[in-house]
Coordinates of C-alpha atoms in Angstrom, one line a residue:
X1 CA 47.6 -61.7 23.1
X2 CA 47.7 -62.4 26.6
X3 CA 48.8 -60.3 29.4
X4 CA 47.2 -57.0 29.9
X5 CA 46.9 -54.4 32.4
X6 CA 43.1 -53.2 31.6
X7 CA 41.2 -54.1 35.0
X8 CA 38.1 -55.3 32.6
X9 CA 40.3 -57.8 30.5
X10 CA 41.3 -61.2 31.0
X11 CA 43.1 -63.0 31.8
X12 CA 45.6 -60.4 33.6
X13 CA 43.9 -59.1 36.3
X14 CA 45.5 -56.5 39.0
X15 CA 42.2 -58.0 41.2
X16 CA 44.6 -61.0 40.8
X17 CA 47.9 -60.1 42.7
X18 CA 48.9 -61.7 45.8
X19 CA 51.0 -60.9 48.2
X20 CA 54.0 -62.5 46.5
X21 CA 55.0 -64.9 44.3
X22 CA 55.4 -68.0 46.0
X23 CA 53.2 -68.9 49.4
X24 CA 54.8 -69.3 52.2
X25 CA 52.9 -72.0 53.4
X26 CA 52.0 -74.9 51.2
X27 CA 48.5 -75.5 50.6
X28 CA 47.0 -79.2 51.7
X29 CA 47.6 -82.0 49.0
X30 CA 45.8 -84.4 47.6
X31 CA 46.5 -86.3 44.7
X32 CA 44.7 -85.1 41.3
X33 CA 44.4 -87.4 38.1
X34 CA 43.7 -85.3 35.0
X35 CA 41.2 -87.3 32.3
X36 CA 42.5 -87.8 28.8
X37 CA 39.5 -86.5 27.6
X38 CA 39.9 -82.5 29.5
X39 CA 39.7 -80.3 26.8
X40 CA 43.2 -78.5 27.0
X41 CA 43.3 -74.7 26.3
X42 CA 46.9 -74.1 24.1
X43 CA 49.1 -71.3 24.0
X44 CA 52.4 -70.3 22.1
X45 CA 55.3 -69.4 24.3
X46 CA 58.1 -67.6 23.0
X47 CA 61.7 -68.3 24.9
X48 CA 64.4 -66.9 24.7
X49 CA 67.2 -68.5 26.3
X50 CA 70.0 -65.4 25.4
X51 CA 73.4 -65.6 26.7
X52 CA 75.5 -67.4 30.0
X53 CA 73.1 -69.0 32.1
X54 CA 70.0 -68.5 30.3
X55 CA 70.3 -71.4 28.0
X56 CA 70.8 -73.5 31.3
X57 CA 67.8 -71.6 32.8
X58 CA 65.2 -71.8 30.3
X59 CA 65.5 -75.3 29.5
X60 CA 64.8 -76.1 33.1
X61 CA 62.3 -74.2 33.0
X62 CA 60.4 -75.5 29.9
X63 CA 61.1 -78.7 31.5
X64 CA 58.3 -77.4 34.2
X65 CA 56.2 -75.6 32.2
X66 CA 55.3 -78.7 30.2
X67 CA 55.0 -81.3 33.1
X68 CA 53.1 -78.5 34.6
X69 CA 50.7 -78.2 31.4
X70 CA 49.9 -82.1 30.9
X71 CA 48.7 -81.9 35.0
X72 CA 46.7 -78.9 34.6
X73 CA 45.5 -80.0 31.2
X74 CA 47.3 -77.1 29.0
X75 CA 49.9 -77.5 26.1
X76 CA 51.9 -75.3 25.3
X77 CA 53.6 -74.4 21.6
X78 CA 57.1 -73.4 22.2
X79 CA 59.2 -71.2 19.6
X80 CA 62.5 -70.9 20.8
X81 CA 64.3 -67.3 19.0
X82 CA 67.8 -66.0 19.5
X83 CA 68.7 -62.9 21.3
X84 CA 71.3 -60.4 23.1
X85 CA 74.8 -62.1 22.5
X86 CA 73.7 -65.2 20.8
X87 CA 71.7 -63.2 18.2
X88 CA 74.8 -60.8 17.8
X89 CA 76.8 -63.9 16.8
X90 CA 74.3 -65.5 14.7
X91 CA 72.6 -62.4 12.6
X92 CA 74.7 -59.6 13.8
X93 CA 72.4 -57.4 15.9
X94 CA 70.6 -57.8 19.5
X95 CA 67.2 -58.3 18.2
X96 CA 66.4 -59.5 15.1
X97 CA 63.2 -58.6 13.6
X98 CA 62.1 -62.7 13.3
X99 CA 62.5 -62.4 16.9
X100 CA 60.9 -59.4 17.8
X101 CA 57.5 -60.5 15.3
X102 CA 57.7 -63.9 17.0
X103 CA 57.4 -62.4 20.3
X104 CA 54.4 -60.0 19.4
X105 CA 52.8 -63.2 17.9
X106 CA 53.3 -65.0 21.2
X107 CA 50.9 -65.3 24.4
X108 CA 53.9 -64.7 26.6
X109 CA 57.6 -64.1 26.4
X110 CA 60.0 -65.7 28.7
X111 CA 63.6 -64.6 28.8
X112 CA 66.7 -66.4 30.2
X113 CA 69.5 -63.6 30.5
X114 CA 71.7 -61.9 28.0
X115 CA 74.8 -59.8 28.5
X116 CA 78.7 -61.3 28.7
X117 CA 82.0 -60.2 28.7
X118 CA 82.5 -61.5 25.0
X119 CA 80.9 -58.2 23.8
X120 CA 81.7 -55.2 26.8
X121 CA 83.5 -53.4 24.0
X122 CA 80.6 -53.3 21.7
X123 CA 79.6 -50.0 20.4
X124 CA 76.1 -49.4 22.2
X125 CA 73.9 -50.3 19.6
X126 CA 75.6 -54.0 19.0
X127 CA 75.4 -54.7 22.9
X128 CA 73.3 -57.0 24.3
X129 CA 71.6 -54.8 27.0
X130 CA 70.3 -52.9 23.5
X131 CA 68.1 -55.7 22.6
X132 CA 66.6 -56.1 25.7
X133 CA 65.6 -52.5 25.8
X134 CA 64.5 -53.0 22.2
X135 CA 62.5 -55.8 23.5
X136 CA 61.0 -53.8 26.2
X137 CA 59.9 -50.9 23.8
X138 CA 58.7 -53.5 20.9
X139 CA 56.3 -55.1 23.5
X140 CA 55.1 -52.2 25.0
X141 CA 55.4 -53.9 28.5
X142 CA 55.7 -50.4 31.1
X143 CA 55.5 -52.0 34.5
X144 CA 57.8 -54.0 35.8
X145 CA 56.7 -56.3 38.8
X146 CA 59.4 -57.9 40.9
X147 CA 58.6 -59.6 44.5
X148 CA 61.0 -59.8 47.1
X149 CA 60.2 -62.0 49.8
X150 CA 62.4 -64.1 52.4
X151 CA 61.4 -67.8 52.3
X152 CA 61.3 -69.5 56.0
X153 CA 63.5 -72.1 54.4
X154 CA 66.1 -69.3 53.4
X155 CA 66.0 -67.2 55.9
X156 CA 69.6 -68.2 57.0
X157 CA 70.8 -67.2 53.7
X158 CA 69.7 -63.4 53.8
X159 CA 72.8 -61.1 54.2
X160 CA 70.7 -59.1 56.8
X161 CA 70.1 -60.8 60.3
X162 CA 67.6 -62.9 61.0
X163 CA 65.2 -60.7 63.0
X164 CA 65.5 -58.2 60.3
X165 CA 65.4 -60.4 57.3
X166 CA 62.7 -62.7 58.8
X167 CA 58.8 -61.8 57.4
X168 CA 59.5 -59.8 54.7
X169 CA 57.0 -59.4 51.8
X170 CA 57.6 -56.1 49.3
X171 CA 56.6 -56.0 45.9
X172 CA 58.5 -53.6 43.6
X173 CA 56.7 -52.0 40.6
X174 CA 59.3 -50.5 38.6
X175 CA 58.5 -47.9 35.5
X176 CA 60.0 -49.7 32.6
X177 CA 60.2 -47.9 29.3
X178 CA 60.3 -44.3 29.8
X179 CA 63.2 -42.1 32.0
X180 CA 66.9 -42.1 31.6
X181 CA 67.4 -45.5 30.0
X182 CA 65.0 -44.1 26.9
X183 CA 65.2 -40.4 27.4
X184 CA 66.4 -38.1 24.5
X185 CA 68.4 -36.3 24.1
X186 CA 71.2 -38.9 24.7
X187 CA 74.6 -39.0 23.3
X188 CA 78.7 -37.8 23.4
X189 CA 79.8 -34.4 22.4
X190 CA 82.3 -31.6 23.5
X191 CA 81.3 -29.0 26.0
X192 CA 82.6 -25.2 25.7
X193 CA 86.0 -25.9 27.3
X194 CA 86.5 -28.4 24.2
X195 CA 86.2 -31.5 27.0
X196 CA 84.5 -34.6 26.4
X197 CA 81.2 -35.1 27.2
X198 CA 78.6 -37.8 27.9
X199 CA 75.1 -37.1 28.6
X200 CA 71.5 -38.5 28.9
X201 CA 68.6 -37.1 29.7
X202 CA 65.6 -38.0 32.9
X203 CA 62.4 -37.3 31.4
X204 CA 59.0 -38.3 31.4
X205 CA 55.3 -37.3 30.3
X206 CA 52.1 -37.3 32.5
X207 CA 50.4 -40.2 30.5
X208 CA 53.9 -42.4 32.4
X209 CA 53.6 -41.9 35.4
X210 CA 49.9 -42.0 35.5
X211 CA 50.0 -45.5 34.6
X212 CA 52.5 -47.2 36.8
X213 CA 51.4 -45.0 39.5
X214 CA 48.0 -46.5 38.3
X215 CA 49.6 -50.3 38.6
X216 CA 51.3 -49.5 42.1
X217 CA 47.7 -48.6 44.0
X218 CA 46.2 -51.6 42.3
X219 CA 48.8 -53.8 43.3
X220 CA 49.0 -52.4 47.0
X221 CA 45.3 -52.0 47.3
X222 CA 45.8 -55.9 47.0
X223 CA 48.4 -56.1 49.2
X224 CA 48.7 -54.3 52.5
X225 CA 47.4 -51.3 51.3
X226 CA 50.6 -49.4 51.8
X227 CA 52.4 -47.3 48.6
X228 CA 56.2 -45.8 49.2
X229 CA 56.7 -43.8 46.1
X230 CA 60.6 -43.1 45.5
X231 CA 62.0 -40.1 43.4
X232 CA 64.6 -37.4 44.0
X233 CA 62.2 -34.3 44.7
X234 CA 64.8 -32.7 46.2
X235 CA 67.4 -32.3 43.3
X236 CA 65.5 -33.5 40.5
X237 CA 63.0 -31.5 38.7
X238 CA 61.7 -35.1 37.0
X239 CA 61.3 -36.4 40.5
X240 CA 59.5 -33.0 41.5
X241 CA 56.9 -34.1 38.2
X242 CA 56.9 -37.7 39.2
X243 CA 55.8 -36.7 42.7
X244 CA 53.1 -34.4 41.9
X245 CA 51.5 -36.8 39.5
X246 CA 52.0 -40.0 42.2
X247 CA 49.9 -37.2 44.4
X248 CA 47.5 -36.9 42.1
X249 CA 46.6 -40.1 41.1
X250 CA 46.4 -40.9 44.8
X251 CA 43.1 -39.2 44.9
X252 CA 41.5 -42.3 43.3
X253 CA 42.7 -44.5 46.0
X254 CA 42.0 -42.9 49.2
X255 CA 42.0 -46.7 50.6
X256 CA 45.8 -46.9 50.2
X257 CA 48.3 -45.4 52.2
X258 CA 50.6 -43.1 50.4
X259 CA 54.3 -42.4 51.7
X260 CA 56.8 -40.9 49.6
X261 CA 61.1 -41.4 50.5
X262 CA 63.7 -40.1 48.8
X263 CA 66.1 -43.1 46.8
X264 CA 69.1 -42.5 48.9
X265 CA 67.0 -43.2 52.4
X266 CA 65.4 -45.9 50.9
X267 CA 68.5 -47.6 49.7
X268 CA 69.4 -47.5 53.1
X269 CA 66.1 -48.2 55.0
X270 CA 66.0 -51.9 52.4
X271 CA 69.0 -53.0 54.8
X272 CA 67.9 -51.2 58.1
X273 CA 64.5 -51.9 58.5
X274 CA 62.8 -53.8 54.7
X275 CA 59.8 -54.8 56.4
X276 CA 58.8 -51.4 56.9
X277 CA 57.7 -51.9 53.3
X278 CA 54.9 -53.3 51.3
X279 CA 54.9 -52.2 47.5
X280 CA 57.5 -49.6 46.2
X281 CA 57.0 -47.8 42.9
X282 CA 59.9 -46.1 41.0
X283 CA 61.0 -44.7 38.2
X284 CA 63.4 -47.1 35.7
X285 CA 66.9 -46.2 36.9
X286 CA 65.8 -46.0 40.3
X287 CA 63.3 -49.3 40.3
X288 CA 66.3 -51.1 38.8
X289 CA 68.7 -50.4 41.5
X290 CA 66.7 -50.7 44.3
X291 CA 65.0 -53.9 43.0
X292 CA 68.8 -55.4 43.3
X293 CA 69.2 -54.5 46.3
X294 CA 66.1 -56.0 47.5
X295 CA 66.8 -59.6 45.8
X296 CA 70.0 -60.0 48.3
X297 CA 67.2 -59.7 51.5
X298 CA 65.9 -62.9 50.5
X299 CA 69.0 -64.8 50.0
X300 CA 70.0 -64.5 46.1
X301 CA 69.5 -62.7 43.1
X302 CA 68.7 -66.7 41.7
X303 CA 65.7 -66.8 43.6
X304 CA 64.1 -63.4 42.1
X305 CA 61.6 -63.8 39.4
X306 CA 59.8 -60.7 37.6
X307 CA 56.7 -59.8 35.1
X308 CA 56.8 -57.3 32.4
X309 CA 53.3 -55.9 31.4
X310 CA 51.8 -53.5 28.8
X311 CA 48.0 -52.4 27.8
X312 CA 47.4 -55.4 25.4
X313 CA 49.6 -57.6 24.0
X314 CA 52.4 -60.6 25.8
X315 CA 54.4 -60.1 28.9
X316 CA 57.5 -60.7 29.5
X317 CA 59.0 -62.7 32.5
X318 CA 62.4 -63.3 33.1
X319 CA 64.5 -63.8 36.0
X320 CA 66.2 -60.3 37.4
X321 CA 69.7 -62.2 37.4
X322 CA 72.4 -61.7 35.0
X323 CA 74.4 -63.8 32.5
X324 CA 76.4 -65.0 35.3
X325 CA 79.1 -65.9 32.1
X326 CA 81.9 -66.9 35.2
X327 CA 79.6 -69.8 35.6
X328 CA 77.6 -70.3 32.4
X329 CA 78.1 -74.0 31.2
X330 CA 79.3 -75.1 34.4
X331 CA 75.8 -76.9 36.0
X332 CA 75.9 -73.7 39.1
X333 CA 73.2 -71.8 37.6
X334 CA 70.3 -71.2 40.2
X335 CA 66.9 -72.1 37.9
X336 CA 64.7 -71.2 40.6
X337 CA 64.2 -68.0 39.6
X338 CA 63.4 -68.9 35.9
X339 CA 61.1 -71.8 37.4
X340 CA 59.1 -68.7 39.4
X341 CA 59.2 -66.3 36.4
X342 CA 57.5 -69.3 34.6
X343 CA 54.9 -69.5 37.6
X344 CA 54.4 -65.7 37.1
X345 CA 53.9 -66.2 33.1
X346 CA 51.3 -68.6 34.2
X347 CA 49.7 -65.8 36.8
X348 CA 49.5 -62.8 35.5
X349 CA 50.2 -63.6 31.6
X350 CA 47.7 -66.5 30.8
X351 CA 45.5 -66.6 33.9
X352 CA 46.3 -70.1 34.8
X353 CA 46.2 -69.6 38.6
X354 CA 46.3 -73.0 39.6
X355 CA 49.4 -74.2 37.1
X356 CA 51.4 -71.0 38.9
X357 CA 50.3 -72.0 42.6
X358 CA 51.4 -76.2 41.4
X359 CA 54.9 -74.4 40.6
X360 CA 55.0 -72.1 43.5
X361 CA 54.4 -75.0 45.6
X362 CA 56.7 -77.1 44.2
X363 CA 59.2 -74.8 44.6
X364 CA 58.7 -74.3 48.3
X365 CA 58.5 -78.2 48.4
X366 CA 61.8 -78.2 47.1
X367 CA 63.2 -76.2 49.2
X368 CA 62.0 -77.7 52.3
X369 CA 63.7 -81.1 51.1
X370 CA 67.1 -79.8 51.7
X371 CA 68.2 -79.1 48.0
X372 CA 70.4 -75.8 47.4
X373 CA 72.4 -74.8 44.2
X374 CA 75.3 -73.4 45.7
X375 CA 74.3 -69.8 45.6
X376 CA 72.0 -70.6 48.6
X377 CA 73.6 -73.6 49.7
X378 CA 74.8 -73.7 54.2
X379 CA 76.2 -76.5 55.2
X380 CA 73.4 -78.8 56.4
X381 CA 71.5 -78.9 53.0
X382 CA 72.2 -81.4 49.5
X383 CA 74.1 -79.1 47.4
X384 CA 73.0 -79.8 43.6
X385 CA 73.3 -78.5 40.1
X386 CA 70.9 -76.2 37.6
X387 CA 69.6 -79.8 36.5
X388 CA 69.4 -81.3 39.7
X389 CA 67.9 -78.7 41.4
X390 CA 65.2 -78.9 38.1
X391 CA 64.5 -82.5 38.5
X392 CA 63.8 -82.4 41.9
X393 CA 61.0 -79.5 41.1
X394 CA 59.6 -81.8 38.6
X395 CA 59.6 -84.5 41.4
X396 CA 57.8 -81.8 43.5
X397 CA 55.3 -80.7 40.8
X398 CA 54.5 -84.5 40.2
X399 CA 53.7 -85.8 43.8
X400 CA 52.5 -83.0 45.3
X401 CA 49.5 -81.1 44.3
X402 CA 47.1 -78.4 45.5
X403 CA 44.0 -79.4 45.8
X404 CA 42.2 -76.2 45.7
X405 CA 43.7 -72.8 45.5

């Protein structure tokens, strides 16, 4: 299985990070023709296009992964399983079993978005969000990557203002199966005044936080060298842990500079002053907040993709959107954040740097061009669908490629 966080294993390599997931600047072109005799290396890719948007999504998507494959001489086998919502309807739970051993089975995951309106009144363990916290546990996958970083071409379409926006480049690394979303004990009961009660518990072990605190140095020792670690040390006693571990493993990379900020403050400092950042690690409820909040710096939550690792074993990328079920079906969906989660799949879950960079690039290419889904779209660009904006990434992908990375 493909992805992996072990330093000596290929092909995920933390040695491999950049500073972001699309360059900023396109590489030089030159045109590239692939013989029909290059031997192609083959993997299976599990999708899962969920609820809303995803199906939209994910079809565009393996719409680029394949064009991408026959340039870069790679096929890919795709087995296509039903989750969240859609496997609610079709087997009566989030995650089927087929699904989950499908996934295992895989060389990477990629995951549309599930979630809707249709089943809100659920009992918890028939919601959609279940299965995707059952997927996250059946994989193993414990640290969450997601980029933020503000295009030139969308700079105009951050909230912030321009000088603010303009140049930034953070990379959160989010703790993804341990804290208050998995944390037991968990549950309803009645307190001694005979009230209701609803309660869950923040909690986590050494072995944890050693790791993603582990990922986070990696990943900023290939950056700028710069860690902000972000807990509640101040109220929480599971901050006050997370903290001294963070501290601990620290001593292993006295290279990187290590800052710690409490959530609140840097909830704030994202808006006031994000470039003041270079990679973030958090804890789950805290990583998934923030991480939000950082997508709407660069213009849209459409544009932000993310990778899901483990020890051994396939990642999982997904775009951090939702369901979007206002617009599902309608041809508005944003696909470039599925497109870059694809890139990422290619990156850090197969190895296939060049594929990701013809993406990336293609992307960016895309962009330059004019064309907006309407999410991103000012009044000077083409405005254009989920599909549209697809096709003209394939047109990308086709006539334009990197010559070297």
């Amino acid at each position: 299985m493909a992805a992996s966080l072990q330093l000596n294993l290929r092909p995920f390599r933390l040695q491999q990070f950049r500073s972001n997931s699309v360059p900023k600047q396109a590489p030089k072109f030159a045109t590239i023709c692939c013989s029909a005799n290059t031997p192609k290396r083959r993997y299976t890719i599990t999708l899962l296009p969920g609820d809303g948007i995803g199906p939209e999504v994910i079809s565009v998507a393996k719409n680029v992964l394949n064009l991408t494959g026959s340039l870069e001489g790679i096929e890919f086998g795709f087995k296509e399983m039903p989750m969240g919502g859609a496997a609610l309807d079709l087997t009566g739970v989030p995650l089927p079993e087929e699904t989950l051993s499908t996934a295992k089975q895989s060389d990477a995951v990629l995951l549309g978005a599930i979630g809707g309106y249709k089943w809100d009144k659920n009992e918890k363990h028939l919601k959609p969000e279940t299965g995707l916290l059952q997927l996250r546990e059946g994989l193993k996958v414990f640290a969450n990557l997601r980029p933020a970083s503000v295009l030139p071409q969308l700079v105009d379409a951050s909230t912030l203002k321009k000088e603010v926006a303009e140049g930034v480049d953070l990379m959160v690394v989010r703790e993804l199966t341990g804290g208050i979303y998995f944390g037991k004990p968990r549950g309803f009961g009645m307190n001694e005044n005979g009230e209701e009660i609803g309660f869950n518990t923040e909690i986590y072990a050494t072995y944890e936080i050693d790791r993603i605190a582990r990922v986070a140095f990696e990943t900023a020792r290939k950056r700028r060298g710069k860690l902000c670690s972000v807990d509640k040390a101040n109220v929480l006693e599971a901050s006050m842990f997370w903290r001294k571990r963070v501290m601990a493993i620290a001593l292993e990379y006295p290279d990187v500079e290590l800052t710690h900020m409490y959530v609140d403050n840097a909830a704030m400092q994202l808006v006031r002053n994000p470039k003041q950042f270079d990679t973030i690690v958090t804890n789950n409820i805290f990583g998934d907040i923030l991480s939000d909040e950082a997508s709407m710096i660069t213009g849209s939550i459409g544009m932000l993709p993310s990778a899901s690792l483990g020890e051994a074993g396939p990642g999982l990328f997904e775009p951090i959107h939702g369901s979007a079920p206002d617009i599902a079906g309608k041809d508005k969906a944003n696909p470039l954040a599925t497109i870059l989660s694809a890139a990422m799949l290619l990156k850090y879950g197969l190895g296939e740097e060049e594929a990701a960079l013809r993406i990336e690039t293609a992307v960016l290419d895309t962009l330059t061009r004019g064309f907006r889904t309407g999410d991103i779209y000012s009044g000077e660009n083409k405005l254009v669908g989920c599909k549209e904006m697809g096709d003209e990434v394939l047109k990308s992908i086709e006539t334009e490629v990197p010559a070297t990375v």
